[in-house]
Amino acid sequence: AILDRFGRVIARNRPAFDILLNRELARDADPVLAALAPTLETGLAELREQVKRAGARPRYEPVVLASDVPLATVAFIEARRADLPGISISMSMKRSYTEGDSGSHMLGYVGEVTKAMLEKPEYAASMSGDIVGRTGIERAYNSELSGRRGERRVIVNSVGRVMGELTGGVAAEPGQDIRFTINLDMQRELDASFADLVGAGVFIDPQTGEILAMTSRPGYD
């Protein structure tokens, strides 16, 4: 998490739920997709296309039908699990900014690491597909916030399916919370004072040089 000077959360990870289809357990996926389409607020044709695009991958690999769905959708699917063969729910983590776009230039944002970024020393520990800091504080403190990757030792068959797990490996290390000199109360007041105006502002403690609040308008929209 990214914290203000008093330990209040500015940015953190939050749980997000994805809806998956296991094609091995749903040989005839059409009735399942038709039942899910209204709940996922999407068309049957679009869900069919997602399954079709996964056709070249091994059947044991699940297909992501929807990402970051509301909790109400998760509850609906859980209550009807017996009527939706092959459907499962997976939890992942998403970055969440508690103050919306307040301080967005300072905080920056995260995104999938690019090929060009992987060639830079600061992303030496990253791999393709990783979510990393792209700008601002998220990038400057990416290694501290990200933690360290773990490692599992598994047995796979000829098509890459995991058949068993071996002892050993390396435990993952969570990232560190980082506390900054920002005062959230002052940050909110500074942002509110700009209203619809364009410009930038910063509050600095003249005794220490600490940044208490900073903003720049327009934001990341």
XYZ file of N, CA and C in Angstrom:
663
model
N 0.831 -1.194 0.000
C 0.000 0.000 0.000
C 0.871 1.252 0.000
N 0.324 2.334 -0.568
C 0.933 3.658 -0.475
C 0.129 4.430 0.566
N 0.824 4.988 1.572
C 0.162 5.629 2.709
C 0.540 7.102 2.787
N -0.334 7.902 3.399
C 0.028 9.295 3.645
C 0.831 9.374 4.949
N 1.184 10.570 5.385
C 2.071 10.736 6.536
C 1.467 10.193 7.824
N 0.135 10.073 7.888
C -0.523 9.562 9.081
C -0.926 8.086 8.945
N -0.478 7.439 7.873
C -0.773 6.021 7.695
C -2.088 5.735 6.996
N -2.740 6.765 6.454
C -3.997 6.561 5.742
C -3.717 6.075 4.326
N -4.546 5.149 3.845
C -4.290 4.489 2.563
C -4.621 5.414 1.399
N -3.670 5.531 0.466
C -3.889 6.263 -0.784
C -4.068 5.278 -1.939
N -3.281 4.210 -1.937
C -3.378 3.179 -2.976
C -3.132 1.820 -2.347
N -3.875 0.821 -2.801
C -3.698 -0.537 -2.274
C -4.204 -1.528 -3.320
N -3.957 -2.804 -3.058
C -4.534 -3.867 -3.889
C -5.889 -4.256 -3.326
N -6.814 -4.576 -4.193
C -8.137 -5.045 -3.771
C -8.443 -6.338 -4.505
N -9.246 -7.215 -3.901
C -9.601 -8.459 -4.589
C -10.534 -8.186 -5.766
N -10.313 -8.917 -6.845
C -11.173 -8.835 -8.028
C -11.516 -10.255 -8.457
N -12.744 -10.458 -8.946
C -13.217 -11.795 -9.299
C -13.360 -11.936 -10.810
N -12.812 -13.031 -11.328
C -12.916 -13.353 -12.747
C -13.773 -14.604 -12.926
N -14.534 -14.645 -14.001
C -15.372 -15.802 -14.316
C -14.669 -16.636 -15.366
N -14.448 -17.918 -15.060
C -13.702 -18.814 -15.939
C -14.583 -19.942 -16.461
N -14.247 -20.415 -17.656
C -14.904 -21.585 -18.242
C -13.881 -22.686 -18.433
N -14.143 -23.842 -17.824
C -13.317 -25.027 -18.021
C -13.954 -25.852 -19.130
N -13.330 -25.856 -20.311
C -13.929 -26.521 -21.483
C -13.966 -28.036 -21.341
N -13.141 -28.593 -20.473
C -13.173 -30.043 -20.258
C -14.437 -30.461 -19.509
N -14.946 -29.582 -18.662
C -16.134 -29.908 -17.870
C -17.426 -29.440 -18.534
N -17.300 -28.650 -19.591
C -18.481 -28.150 -20.312
C -18.314 -28.449 -21.792
N -18.576 -29.693 -22.159
C -18.402 -30.103 -23.558
C -19.302 -29.299 -24.491
N -20.532 -29.062 -24.068
C -21.447 -28.222 -24.834
C -21.607 -26.920 -24.055
N -20.800 -25.940 -24.440
C -20.746 -24.702 -23.651
C -21.888 -23.745 -23.954
N -22.577 -23.916 -25.066
C -23.582 -22.942 -25.491
C -24.681 -22.693 -24.453
N -25.295 -23.737 -23.884
C -26.334 -23.470 -22.874
C -25.798 -22.714 -21.657
N -24.571 -23.018 -21.284
C -23.954 -22.339 -20.143
C -23.708 -20.870 -20.477
N -23.175 -20.611 -21.675
C -22.908 -19.231 -22.089
C -24.205 -18.430 -22.204
N -25.241 -19.084 -22.715
C -26.541 -18.410 -22.851
C -27.114 -18.032 -21.489
N -26.916 -18.906 -20.494
C -27.407 -18.622 -19.149
C -26.608 -17.504 -18.481
N -25.320 -17.401 -18.832
C -24.453 -16.413 -18.201
C -24.542 -15.030 -18.834
N -24.835 -14.976 -20.131
C -24.776 -13.709 -20.870
C -25.547 -12.569 -20.194
N -26.810 -12.764 -19.777
C -27.528 -11.651 -19.138
C -26.877 -11.200 -17.825
N -26.373 -12.169 -17.060
C -25.742 -11.840 -15.779
C -24.460 -11.048 -15.985
N -23.694 -11.405 -17.024
C -22.441 -10.717 -17.316
C -22.663 -9.457 -18.139
N -23.926 -9.203 -18.489
C -24.307 -8.027 -19.281
C -23.518 -7.956 -20.580
N -23.485 -9.072 -21.268
C -22.815 -9.153 -22.563
C -23.631 -10.049 -23.480
N -23.273 -10.064 -24.759
C -24.008 -10.866 -25.721
C -23.484 -12.283 -25.808
N -24.365 -13.194 -26.203
C -23.956 -14.584 -26.364
C -22.872 -14.707 -27.433
N -23.001 -13.931 -28.502
C -22.017 -13.993 -29.596
C -20.626 -13.600 -29.110
N -20.573 -12.615 -28.221
C -19.272 -12.169 -27.702
C -18.628 -13.240 -26.840
N -19.422 -13.919 -26.017
C -18.883 -15.005 -25.193
C -18.412 -16.160 -26.062
N -19.182 -16.472 -27.104
C -18.761 -17.532 -28.034
C -17.424 -17.195 -28.678
N -17.249 -15.906 -29.037
C -16.011 -15.476 -29.681
C -14.820 -15.622 -28.741
N -15.022 -15.344 -27.450
C -13.946 -15.501 -26.476
C -13.520 -16.961 -26.374
N -14.491 -17.860 -26.384
C -14.172 -19.291 -26.321
C -13.490 -19.734 -27.613
N -13.946 -19.205 -28.733
C -13.367 -19.567 -30.028
C -11.905 -19.134 -30.119
N -11.605 -17.935 -29.597
C -10.226 -17.427 -29.647
C -9.281 -18.307 -28.838
N -9.809 -19.019 -27.856
C -8.976 -19.891 -27.019
C -8.845 -21.286 -27.614
N -9.397 -21.493 -28.806
C -9.442 -22.830 -29.404
C -8.089 -23.490 -29.577
N -7.037 -22.702 -29.853
C -5.714 -23.277 -30.099
C -5.012 -23.676 -28.805
N -5.484 -23.202 -27.674
C -4.852 -23.533 -26.400
C -5.344 -24.878 -25.892
N -4.559 -25.549 -25.031
C -5.015 -26.836 -24.462
C -6.354 -26.685 -23.769
N -7.198 -27.716 -23.856
C -8.551 -27.625 -23.315
C -8.570 -27.501 -21.786
N -7.497 -27.953 -21.131
C -7.497 -27.866 -19.674
C -7.250 -26.433 -19.198
N -6.783 -25.549 -20.090
C -6.569 -24.160 -19.695
C -7.904 -23.426 -19.689
N -8.293 -22.812 -18.581
C -9.591 -22.135 -18.527
C -9.623 -20.889 -19.403
N -10.822 -20.537 -19.835
C -11.046 -19.338 -20.644
C -11.664 -18.276 -19.736
N -11.085 -17.091 -19.733
C -11.634 -15.991 -18.935
C -12.803 -15.373 -19.697
N -14.010 -15.501 -19.144
C -15.205 -14.948 -19.784
C -15.449 -13.501 -19.361
N -15.103 -13.146 -18.130
C -15.306 -11.783 -17.630
C -14.321 -11.521 -16.505
N -13.832 -10.293 -16.426
C -12.867 -9.916 -15.393
C -13.436 -8.834 -14.485
N -13.021 -8.877 -13.231
C -13.382 -7.861 -12.245
C -14.895 -7.640 -12.183
N -15.628 -8.732 -12.020
C -17.094 -8.645 -11.992
C -17.572 -8.228 -10.606
N -18.767 -7.651 -10.496
C -19.295 -7.245 -9.184
C -19.548 -8.453 -8.281
N -19.586 -8.189 -6.982
C -19.824 -9.246 -6.011
C -21.202 -9.884 -6.204
N -22.170 -9.102 -6.670
C -23.512 -9.639 -6.917
C -23.480 -10.720 -7.996
N -22.635 -10.533 -9.003
C -22.488 -11.532 -10.065
C -21.865 -12.806 -9.512
N -20.863 -12.645 -8.658
C -20.218 -13.801 -8.023
C -21.244 -14.584 -7.211
N -22.066 -13.878 -6.443
C -23.079 -14.532 -5.615
C -24.099 -15.273 -6.473
N -24.502 -14.675 -7.597
C -25.469 -15.303 -8.509
C -24.909 -16.618 -9.047
N -23.652 -16.613 -9.456
C -23.036 -17.812 -10.037
C -22.828 -18.878 -8.971
N -22.374 -18.473 -7.790
C -22.163 -19.440 -6.715
C -23.470 -20.143 -6.350
N -24.585 -19.399 -6.361
C -25.877 -19.974 -5.982
C -26.410 -20.938 -7.036
N -25.874 -20.855 -8.258
C -26.363 -21.693 -9.360
C -25.256 -22.567 -9.943
N -24.267 -22.870 -9.105
C -23.100 -23.627 -9.584
C -23.502 -24.944 -10.236
N -24.503 -25.633 -9.692
C -24.917 -26.937 -10.239
C -25.497 -26.809 -11.640
N -26.054 -25.648 -11.959
C -26.658 -25.435 -13.279
C -25.679 -24.858 -14.291
N -24.433 -24.616 -13.863
C -23.440 -23.996 -14.750
C -22.174 -24.845 -14.779
N -22.233 -26.031 -15.397
C -21.053 -26.905 -15.430
C -19.879 -26.232 -16.145
N -18.719 -26.381 -15.545
C -17.505 -25.834 -16.143
C -17.209 -24.404 -15.755
N -18.130 -23.746 -15.041
C -17.915 -22.356 -14.656
C -17.298 -22.290 -13.259
N -16.269 -21.487 -13.108
C -15.635 -21.304 -11.809
C -15.284 -19.830 -11.622
N -14.934 -19.497 -10.408
C -14.596 -18.112 -10.062
C -13.166 -18.081 -9.552
N -12.395 -17.172 -10.097
C -11.003 -17.025 -9.688
C -10.802 -15.635 -9.105
N -10.012 -15.547 -8.049
C -9.743 -14.249 -7.443
C -8.356 -13.766 -7.829
N -8.275 -12.513 -8.252
C -6.993 -11.880 -8.538
C -6.954 -10.555 -7.774
N -5.883 -9.809 -7.943
C -5.761 -8.531 -7.249
C -5.648 -7.400 -8.271
N -6.338 -6.301 -7.990
C -6.295 -5.110 -8.837
C -5.826 -3.928 -7.989
N -5.207 -2.955 -8.659
C -4.758 -1.748 -7.961
C -5.945 -0.810 -7.772
N -6.073 -0.244 -6.595
C -7.196 0.623 -6.282
C -6.682 1.911 -5.642
N -7.181 3.050 -6.129
C -6.779 4.360 -5.612
C -7.954 4.960 -4.842
N -7.805 5.056 -3.538
C -8.925 5.423 -2.676
C -9.404 6.852 -2.901
N -8.547 7.721 -3.416
C -8.916 9.124 -3.623
C -9.293 9.427 -5.068
N -9.569 8.397 -5.862
C -9.924 8.618 -7.262
C -8.755 9.206 -8.031
N -8.987 10.316 -8.754
C -7.900 10.892 -9.551
C -7.099 11.936 -8.767
N -7.372 12.095 -7.483
C -6.623 13.058 -6.668
C -5.160 12.632 -6.574
N -4.262 13.539 -6.920
C -2.835 13.233 -6.862
C -2.368 12.243 -7.905
N -3.112 12.124 -8.998
C -2.797 11.079 -9.982
C -1.420 11.257 -10.616
N -1.001 12.507 -10.874
C 0.319 12.713 -11.479
C 1.433 12.286 -10.542
N 1.217 12.503 -9.251
C 2.204 12.122 -8.249
C 2.253 10.601 -8.085
N 1.078 9.973 -7.971
C 1.010 8.531 -7.742
C 1.428 7.737 -8.961
N 1.044 8.213 -10.157
C 1.270 7.439 -11.369
C 0.243 6.332 -11.488
N 0.584 5.283 -12.199
C -0.338 4.164 -12.383
C 0.453 2.906 -12.713
N -0.234 1.768 -12.696
C 0.405 0.487 -13.020
C -0.160 -0.042 -14.334
N 0.562 -0.967 -14.930
C 0.125 -1.599 -16.171
C 1.035 -2.768 -16.480
N 0.696 -3.506 -17.521
C 1.517 -4.669 -17.887
C 2.870 -4.202 -18.396
N 3.921 -4.878 -17.951
C 5.277 -4.517 -18.351
C 5.449 -4.728 -19.856
N 6.122 -3.794 -20.515
C 6.342 -3.876 -21.961
C 7.700 -4.510 -22.261
N 7.886 -4.884 -23.508
C 9.156 -5.484 -23.924
C 10.303 -4.501 -23.706
N 10.070 -3.226 -24.030
C 11.109 -2.209 -23.852
C 11.467 -2.037 -22.384
N 10.479 -2.107 -21.506
C 10.732 -1.955 -20.078
C 11.546 -3.124 -19.532
N 11.284 -4.330 -20.042
C 11.999 -5.515 -19.553
C 13.499 -5.434 -19.827
N 13.896 -4.598 -20.778
C 15.312 -4.446 -21.101
C 16.024 -3.471 -20.169
N 15.271 -2.806 -19.283
C 15.864 -1.836 -18.367
C 16.193 -2.502 -17.029
N 17.308 -2.104 -16.411
C 17.734 -2.730 -15.135
C 16.670 -2.651 -14.042
N 15.878 -1.588 -13.999
C 14.902 -1.436 -12.914
C 13.805 -2.498 -12.962
N 13.646 -3.155 -14.118
C 12.638 -4.205 -14.248
C 13.276 -5.583 -14.432
N 14.507 -5.730 -13.934
C 15.250 -6.980 -14.112
C 14.530 -8.170 -13.484
N 13.774 -7.944 -12.407
C 13.091 -9.041 -11.712
C 11.716 -9.334 -12.299
N 11.299 -8.575 -13.311
C 9.963 -8.749 -13.886
C 9.973 -9.730 -15.049
N 8.799 -10.265 -15.352
C 8.616 -11.172 -16.479
C 7.434 -10.689 -17.305
N 7.382 -11.128 -18.555
C 6.273 -10.765 -19.433
C 4.945 -11.127 -18.771
N 3.996 -10.178 -18.790
C 2.700 -10.393 -18.162
C 2.583 -9.790 -16.781
N 3.714 -9.408 -16.174
C 3.680 -8.801 -14.844
C 3.027 -7.420 -14.888
N 2.371 -7.050 -13.806
C 1.836 -5.703 -13.631
C 2.848 -4.920 -12.803
N 3.315 -3.800 -13.353
C 4.370 -3.017 -12.702
C 3.995 -1.539 -12.705
N 4.729 -0.744 -11.923
C 4.540 0.695 -11.926
C 5.022 1.290 -13.236
N 4.192 2.129 -13.842
C 4.542 2.715 -15.141
C 5.023 4.158 -15.007
N 4.464 4.919 -14.062
C 4.879 6.307 -13.863
C 4.767 6.652 -12.378
N 5.287 7.834 -12.013
C 5.115 8.367 -10.673
C 5.697 7.500 -9.571
N 5.078 7.612 -8.391
C 5.516 6.835 -7.231
C 5.457 5.345 -7.528
N 4.432 4.913 -8.257
C 4.283 3.491 -8.575
C 5.521 2.958 -9.294
N 6.115 3.787 -10.157
C 7.302 3.345 -10.880
C 8.572 3.533 -10.043
N 8.692 4.695 -9.388
C 9.910 4.986 -8.641
C 10.160 3.964 -7.529
N 9.074 3.435 -6.940
C 9.193 2.475 -5.836
C 8.632 1.102 -6.229
N 8.711 0.791 -7.514
C 8.120 -0.454 -8.013
C 8.685 -1.689 -7.316
N 10.010 -1.745 -7.149
C 10.620 -2.955 -6.575
C 10.198 -3.148 -5.124
N 10.064 -2.058 -4.362
C 9.647 -2.173 -2.961
C 8.171 -2.564 -2.858
N 7.325 -1.973 -3.701
C 5.893 -2.247 -3.647
C 5.551 -3.639 -4.180
N 6.347 -4.122 -5.130
C 6.023 -5.383 -5.803
C 6.393 -6.623 -5.009
N 7.392 -6.525 -4.147
C 7.847 -7.719 -3.449
C 8.689 -8.597 -4.372
N 8.789 -9.877 -4.031
C 9.621 -10.803 -4.823
C 8.823 -12.040 -5.210
N 9.056 -12.487 -6.410
C 8.363 -13.642 -6.968
C 8.735 -14.931 -6.237
N 7.754 -15.805 -6.068
C 8.013 -17.128 -5.504
C 8.219 -18.155 -6.613
N 8.445 -19.391 -6.219
C 8.693 -20.448 -7.214
C 8.133 -21.773 -6.709
N 7.393 -22.468 -7.600
C 6.892 -23.807 -7.301
C 7.585 -24.800 -8.217
N 7.799 -26.009 -7.716
C 8.372 -27.092 -8.529
C 7.259 -28.099 -8.787
N 6.918 -28.290 -10.060
C 5.791 -29.145 -10.412
C 6.193 -30.177 -11.461
N 5.382 -31.228 -11.547
C 5.533 -32.254 -12.586
C 4.447 -32.007 -13.623
N 4.840 -31.934 -14.894
C 3.869 -31.720 -15.964
C 3.939 -32.876 -16.958
N 2.838 -33.081 -17.686
C 2.845 -34.118 -18.717
C 3.305 -33.523 -20.048
N 3.159 -34.289 -21.127
C 3.707 -33.892 -22.422
C 3.046 -32.648 -23.002
N 1.835 -32.293 -22.523
C 1.168 -31.101 -23.055
C 1.211 -29.939 -22.054
N 1.989 -30.096 -20.998
C 2.182 -29.012 -20.055
C 1.211 -28.952 -18.900
N 0.344 -29.960 -18.775
C -0.621 -29.955 -17.676
C 0.061 -30.380 -16.380
N -0.213 -29.661 -15.296
C 0.399 -29.977 -14.005
C -0.214 -31.260 -13.460
N 0.647 -32.247 -13.165
C 0.195 -33.556 -12.676
C 0.533 -33.775 -11.201
N 1.449 -32.976 -10.684
C 1.841 -33.141 -9.283
C 2.791 -32.046 -8.873
N 3.073 -31.978 -7.576
C 3.940 -30.923 -7.067
C 5.063 -31.544 -6.252
N 6.265 -31.004 -6.418
C 7.437 -31.476 -5.706
C 7.713 -30.571 -4.509
N 8.492 -31.073 -3.571
C 8.896 -30.247 -2.434
C 9.951 -29.244 -2.882
N 10.159 -28.262 -2.072
C 11.156 -27.245 -2.409
C 10.486 -26.005 -2.961
N 11.200 -25.281 -3.775
C 10.692 -24.027 -4.305
C 11.080 -22.865 -3.398
N 10.585 -21.707 -3.730
C 10.919 -20.485 -2.991
C 9.622 -19.764 -2.651
N 9.472 -19.382 -1.394
C 8.273 -18.662 -0.973
C 8.295 -17.230 -1.508
N 7.133 -16.761 -1.952
C 7.031 -15.382 -2.424
C 7.114 -14.414 -1.247
N 7.628 -13.214 -1.505
C 7.714 -12.181 -0.473
C 6.784 -11.033 -0.860
N 5.852 -10.656 0.030
C 4.955 -9.537 -0.292
C 5.713 -8.218 -0.357
N 5.141 -7.264 -1.071
C 5.742 -5.938 -1.147
C 5.618 -5.198 0.166
N 6.313 -4.081 0.258
C 6.298 -3.271 1.480
C 5.283 -2.135 1.348
N 4.639 -1.787 2.458
C 3.877 -0.545 2.505
C 4.873 0.610 2.568
N 4.554 1.710 1.871
C 5.442 2.875 1.876
C 4.659 4.100 2.327
N 5.200 4.808 3.308
C 4.544 6.004 3.834
C 5.257 7.248 3.292
N 4.463 8.164 2.743
C 5.017 9.398 2.198
C 4.629 10.595 3.061
N 5.166 11.768 2.728
C 4.930 12.973 3.525
C 3.606 13.649 3.188
N 2.877 13.127 2.212
C 1.597 13.718 1.802
C 0.605 13.712 2.968
N -0.113 14.813 3.116
C -1.213 14.925 4.079
C -2.514 14.856 3.281
N -3.261 13.787 3.449
C -4.469 13.579 2.638
C -5.488 14.714 2.802
N -5.597 15.285 4.003
C -6.531 16.389 4.207
C -6.159 17.586 3.326
N -4.884 17.908 3.293
C -4.416 19.026 2.467
C -4.528 18.684 0.989
N -4.255 17.407 0.646
C -4.365 16.983 -0.749
C -5.797 17.162 -1.251
N -6.778 16.774 -0.449
C -8.180 16.914 -0.850
C -8.558 18.380 -1.018
N -8.104 19.229 -0.076
C -8.417 20.659 -0.152
C -7.784 21.300 -1.397
N -6.546 20.919 -1.689
C -5.860 21.476 -2.856
C -6.587 21.091 -4.133
N -6.970 19.822 -4.249
C -7.699 19.375 -5.443
C -9.042 20.083 -5.555
N -9.748 20.199 -4.441
C -11.066 20.834 -4.465
C -10.963 22.301 -4.859
N -9.875 22.975 -4.489
C -9.736 24.406 -4.760
C -9.602 24.693 -6.257
N -9.131 23.719 -7.026
C -8.963 23.925 -8.458
C -10.289 23.832 -9.212
N -11.229 23.054 -8.651
C -12.526 22.852 -9.327
C -12.271 22.468 -10.785
N -12.765 23.254 -11.744
C -12.587 22.950 -13.171
C -11.436 23.723 -13.803
N -10.634 24.386 -12.995
C -9.526 25.175 -13.531
C -8.368 24.275 -13.961
N -7.547 24.817 -14.850
C -6.344 24.123 -15.301
C -5.151 24.755 -14.599
N -4.232 23.936 -14.113
C -3.050 24.477 -13.461
C -2.395 23.455 -12.564
N -1.489 23.910 -11.721
C -0.774 23.007 -10.818
C -0.521 23.720 -9.507
N -0.397 22.962 -8.428
C -0.125 23.553 -7.130
C 0.592 22.571 -6.232
N 1.346 23.106 -5.280
C 2.065 22.244 -4.351
C 2.158 22.935 -2.999
N 1.970 22.189 -1.915
C 2.192 22.669 -0.549
C 3.490 22.031 -0.052
N 4.419 22.871 0.401
C 5.712 22.396 0.900
C 5.925 22.919 2.318
N 6.397 22.067 3.207
C 6.765 22.501 4.548
C 8.080 23.281 4.442
N 8.077 24.586 4.722
C 9.298 25.380 4.533
C 10.418 25.013 5.503
N 10.063 24.348 6.603
C 11.090 23.974 7.580
C 11.860 22.724 7.152
N 11.174 21.814 6.477
C 11.792 20.513 6.149
C 11.900 20.246 4.648
N 11.129 20.995 3.846
C 11.101 20.715 2.403
C 10.178 19.570 2.044
N 9.463 19.025 3.023
C 8.561 17.902 2.743
C 7.376 18.353 1.885
N 7.007 17.511 0.919
C 5.837 17.768 0.078
C 4.601 17.311 0.840
N 3.691 18.244 1.114
C 2.482 17.932 1.870
C 1.305 17.643 0.960
N 1.272 18.242 -0.220
C 0.212 18.003 -1.200
C 0.695 18.527 -2.540
N 0.243 17.920 -3.617
C 0.569 18.417 -4.951
C -0.468 17.922 -5.944
N -0.757 18.770 -6.905
C -1.734 18.365 -7.919
C -1.406 19.046 -9.232
N -1.929 18.506 -10.290
C -1.793 19.069 -11.626
C -3.071 18.767 -12.395
N -3.628 19.787 -13.008
C -4.876 19.638 -13.754
C -4.676 20.074 -15.191
N -5.226 19.372 -16.182
C -6.137 18.225 -16.045
C -5.414 16.960 -15.595
N -6.221 15.987 -15.116
C -5.659 14.725 -14.630
C -5.585 13.684 -15.740
N -5.531 12.438 -15.342
C -5.370 11.326 -16.301
C -6.700 10.928 -16.914
N -7.442 11.796 -17.506
C -8.699 11.386 -18.122
C -8.634 11.766 -19.599
